[in-house]
Amino acid sequence: MSAYKQFLAADITVVPFEVNKAFSYKGIEFNASDVSINRFLGKNLSGSLFNPDTDPTTGQTSIEYQRLVYSSIQELYYSNYLTSSYGDPVPTASLVPGTNSEGDRLTGYTQADGRYFNYLQTTLTFERIFPTASNAEVGVLSIPSRLYGNYIVPNSFRWSCPSGSVYDDGEGNLIFGASGTIIGNIFYAHGIAVLTNGAIGGGSGEYGSGLYGISPYGGGGINYSTIENFITSSNVTCSFSSSLTIYESQYKCTISENEFNFTLNPSAISSSIDGAVYNFITASYFNPYVTTVGLYDENQNLLAIGKLSQPLPTSPTTDTTILINIDR
């Protein structure tokens, strides 16, 4: 038997908050159906036309073309950084009208290089390096959204293989080992980590030959064989923390001083014949105890049960309030 009381709008509060969960996987676990962490090798095969029959592919849990991986990463995250490692300025030219159309002129920066949105991870100014020489390679690690939730928590990412380890600095940069060298970027909201700091395809390129010579990229960077080791090695570990927004619903159950003042406990019945209760229960000093609160829908179907840690006596002189919190 139960007693019912209708909730008012003021009795229900919904509060969002973020929760974090740490994950760590070894290379042998990457291909599991409930993990599906993929690694890709992107390559600038600019000297030949795309041929789906002959172009090299990459990936473990899904297969992509190396050429398309390289182009996609470049377009999404580095298209503003191909001519300047600190990013191209945004066009700010203004039209100054003349006496006629021939007399009109533009003032200010007119180049269109800085027109792309490249998902900056911080308001601080950092270099982004993307190799553009022929056969230049980049390494990509892709974490599915069902693992990272809303985003990867900054300062939680680690990626290790026999060639070394990479971690994020909390600002979207990937740091190689203890050298402090930036060798790529991580895009927290996309679950994408990109290794870009490699040797320039056997010759000179936009950022010099061999390892990048632009601070903080120079000295202690990695070469293409190291990038390939991160992508293809089975002896690899990836760890990170996810962030997910969940919602807590709080229900305020208020018992007024003149409500629920009779017990529903079957042990209070003294006779199974007429349902009479013990005499002390009808005395004026008796107050029932609350042990359980049930939440019902409009049709009185039980939806949830809240158990108190210990019986709670109701008050005959003041309101009694019980708060029920449900995470969803």
Short mmCIF file of C-alpha atoms in Angstrom, two decimals, residues 123-311:
data_model
loop_
_atom_site.label_atom_id
_atom_site.label_comp_id
_atom_site.label_asym_id
_atom_site.label_seq_id
_atom_site.Cartn_x
_atom_site.Cartn_y
_atom_site.Cartn_z
CA THR A 123 43.98 30.92 -27.37
CA LEU A 124 47.77 30.80 -27.06
CA THR A 125 49.88 31.13 -30.20
CA PHE A 126 51.61 27.91 -31.23
CA GLU A 127 53.22 26.77 -34.43
CA ARG A 128 51.59 24.07 -36.51
CA ILE A 129 53.91 22.30 -38.90
CA PHE A 130 52.61 20.24 -41.80
CA PRO A 131 55.07 18.60 -44.24
CA THR A 132 54.27 19.40 -47.88
CA ALA A 133 57.21 17.80 -49.73
CA SER A 134 56.60 15.00 -52.19
CA ASN A 135 55.99 11.67 -50.36
CA ALA A 136 55.77 13.47 -47.00
CA GLU A 137 54.02 11.36 -44.37
CA VAL A 138 51.79 12.02 -41.37
CA GLY A 139 50.55 9.59 -38.74
CA VAL A 140 46.95 9.69 -37.54
CA LEU A 141 45.33 8.00 -34.55
CA SER A 142 41.53 8.07 -34.48
CA ILE A 143 39.54 7.35 -31.31
CA PRO A 144 35.78 6.70 -31.75
CA SER A 145 33.36 9.12 -30.09
CA ARG A 146 31.74 6.39 -28.01
CA LEU A 147 35.04 6.24 -26.10
CA TYR A 148 36.00 9.91 -25.78
CA GLY A 149 32.45 11.25 -25.27
CA ASN A 150 32.36 15.03 -25.66
CA TYR A 151 36.12 15.37 -25.92
CA ILE A 152 39.43 13.94 -24.73
CA VAL A 153 40.39 15.56 -21.43
CA PRO A 154 43.47 17.78 -21.95
CA ASN A 155 46.69 16.52 -20.34
CA SER A 156 45.38 12.93 -20.32
CA PHE A 157 46.55 11.58 -23.70
CA ARG A 158 49.50 9.15 -23.95
CA TRP A 159 50.63 7.18 -27.00
CA SER A 160 53.61 4.83 -26.71
CA CYS A 161 55.44 2.46 -29.04
CA PRO A 162 58.96 0.94 -29.13
CA SER A 163 60.28 4.14 -30.76
CA GLY A 164 59.18 6.34 -27.88
CA SER A 165 56.13 7.97 -26.36
CA VAL A 166 53.95 10.98 -27.08
CA TYR A 167 51.80 12.98 -24.68
CA ASP A 168 49.69 16.12 -24.98
CA ASP A 169 50.52 19.39 -23.24
CA GLY A 170 46.92 20.41 -22.56
CA GLU A 171 47.02 23.04 -25.34
CA GLY A 172 46.61 20.72 -28.31
CA ASN A 173 50.31 19.96 -28.94
CA LEU A 174 51.86 16.49 -28.94
CA ILE A 175 55.19 16.27 -27.13
CA PHE A 176 57.77 13.58 -27.93
CA GLY A 177 59.27 11.90 -24.88
CA ALA A 178 61.31 13.97 -22.46
CA SER A 179 62.75 16.19 -25.20
CA GLY A 180 59.86 18.64 -25.04
CA THR A 181 59.76 18.68 -28.85
CA ILE A 182 56.39 19.34 -30.48
CA ILE A 183 55.84 16.68 -33.12
CA GLY A 184 52.16 17.06 -33.91
CA ASN A 185 48.76 18.04 -32.60
CA ILE A 186 45.75 16.53 -30.90
CA PHE A 187 42.19 17.66 -31.55
CA TYR A 188 40.37 16.89 -28.33
CA ALA A 189 36.80 17.33 -29.57
CA HIS A 190 37.41 15.01 -32.55
CA GLY A 191 39.46 12.28 -30.88
CA ILE A 192 42.19 12.78 -33.51
CA ALA A 193 45.95 12.78 -32.87
CA VAL A 194 48.27 13.73 -35.75
CA LEU A 195 52.05 13.18 -35.94
CA THR A 196 53.55 15.61 -38.47
CA ASN A 197 57.20 16.04 -37.49
CA GLY A 198 59.14 13.78 -39.88
CA ALA A 199 62.03 13.87 -42.31
CA ILE A 200 61.27 15.67 -45.57
CA GLY A 201 61.24 12.82 -48.09
CA GLY A 202 64.94 12.42 -48.67
CA GLY A 203 65.66 16.04 -49.56
CA SER A 204 65.00 19.65 -48.78
CA GLY A 205 61.49 20.93 -48.29
CA GLU A 206 59.50 23.82 -46.94
CA TYR A 207 60.79 23.22 -43.42
CA GLY A 208 64.31 22.14 -44.36
CA SER A 209 65.80 18.67 -44.78
CA GLY A 210 65.82 15.87 -42.24
CA LEU A 211 64.19 16.88 -38.98
CA TYR A 212 62.40 20.20 -38.76
CA GLY A 213 64.81 23.00 -37.96
CA ILE A 214 62.26 25.48 -36.62
CA SER A 215 62.13 25.85 -32.83
CA PRO A 216 60.54 24.20 -30.93
CA TYR A 217 60.38 21.55 -33.65
CA GLY A 218 64.11 21.13 -34.17
CA GLY A 219 66.45 18.81 -32.29
CA GLY A 220 64.85 15.65 -30.97
CA GLY A 221 62.10 15.33 -33.56
CA ILE A 222 61.16 12.07 -35.21
CA ASN A 223 61.62 10.74 -38.72
CA TYR A 224 59.29 8.89 -41.05
CA SER A 225 60.32 5.45 -39.82
CA THR A 226 59.33 6.49 -36.29
CA ILE A 227 55.93 7.74 -37.49
CA GLU A 228 55.38 4.43 -39.29
CA ASN A 229 56.32 2.58 -36.10
CA PHE A 230 53.63 4.46 -34.16
CA ILE A 231 51.10 3.55 -36.86
CA THR A 232 51.95 -0.08 -37.63
CA SER A 233 53.51 -1.51 -34.45
CA SER A 234 51.42 -3.98 -32.48
CA ASN A 235 53.47 -3.16 -29.37
CA VAL A 236 51.70 0.13 -28.78
CA THR A 237 49.63 1.59 -25.95
CA CYS A 238 47.10 4.42 -25.99
CA SER A 239 45.60 5.95 -22.85
CA PHE A 240 43.32 8.93 -22.35
CA SER A 241 40.41 10.23 -20.30
CA SER A 242 37.00 10.94 -21.78
CA SER A 243 34.59 13.68 -20.81
CA LEU A 244 30.84 13.18 -20.93
CA THR A 245 28.00 15.45 -19.84
CA ILE A 246 25.33 13.67 -17.84
CA TYR A 247 22.26 15.10 -16.13
CA GLU A 248 21.25 14.75 -12.51
CA SER A 249 17.55 15.08 -11.72
CA GLN A 250 16.74 16.08 -8.16
CA TYR A 251 13.24 15.47 -6.77
CA LYS A 252 12.29 17.33 -3.60
CA CYS A 253 9.78 15.24 -1.64
CA THR A 254 8.21 17.42 1.04
CA ILE A 255 6.07 15.92 3.79
CA SER A 256 3.95 18.55 5.53
CA GLU A 257 3.35 18.26 9.27
CA ASN A 258 -0.21 17.03 8.71
CA GLU A 259 0.66 14.48 5.96
CA PHE A 260 1.68 10.82 6.08
CA ASN A 261 1.08 10.65 9.83
CA PHE A 262 -0.05 7.04 9.84
CA THR A 263 2.17 4.03 9.28
CA LEU A 264 1.69 1.65 6.33
CA ASN A 265 3.93 -1.03 7.80
CA PRO A 266 2.09 -4.41 7.88
CA SER A 267 3.76 -5.23 11.21
CA ALA A 268 1.58 -2.52 12.83
CA ILE A 269 -1.58 -4.61 12.29
CA SER A 270 -2.58 -6.51 15.40
CA SER A 271 -5.32 -8.59 13.80
CA SER A 272 -5.46 -10.20 10.42
CA ILE A 273 -9.25 -10.38 10.66
CA ASP A 274 -10.40 -6.78 10.92
CA GLY A 275 -7.12 -4.98 10.16
CA ALA A 276 -6.96 -3.38 13.62
CA VAL A 277 -3.66 -1.81 14.62
CA TYR A 278 -1.86 -1.83 17.94
CA ASN A 279 -3.05 0.73 20.47
CA PHE A 280 0.26 2.59 20.74
CA ILE A 281 0.02 3.49 17.05
CA THR A 282 -3.12 5.52 17.63
CA ALA A 283 -1.57 7.45 20.50
CA SER A 284 -0.86 11.15 20.00
CA TYR A 285 2.88 10.76 20.62
CA PHE A 286 3.35 8.19 17.83
CA ASN A 287 5.18 9.33 14.66
CA PRO A 288 5.73 6.97 11.73
CA TYR A 289 9.13 6.46 10.15
CA VAL A 290 9.90 6.74 6.45
CA THR A 291 12.13 4.03 4.99
CA THR A 292 11.31 4.11 1.25
CA VAL A 293 10.21 6.66 -1.32
CA GLY A 294 8.73 5.53 -4.63
CA LEU A 295 8.41 7.61 -7.80
CA TYR A 296 5.31 6.92 -9.92
CA ASP A 297 3.98 8.08 -13.27
CA GLU A 298 0.50 9.53 -13.89
CA ASN A 299 -0.98 6.02 -13.96
CA GLN A 300 0.57 5.10 -10.62
CA ASN A 301 3.13 2.78 -12.20
CA LEU A 302 6.22 2.48 -10.04
CA LEU A 303 9.25 3.92 -11.89
CA ALA A 304 11.98 4.18 -9.25
CA ILE A 305 12.55 3.40 -5.58
CA GLY A 306 14.70 5.39 -3.19
CA LYS A 307 15.87 3.66 0.00
CA LEU A 308 16.92 5.73 2.98
CA SER A 309 20.10 4.69 4.78
CA GLN A 310 18.16 4.61 8.03
CA PRO A 311 14.50 5.11 9.01
#
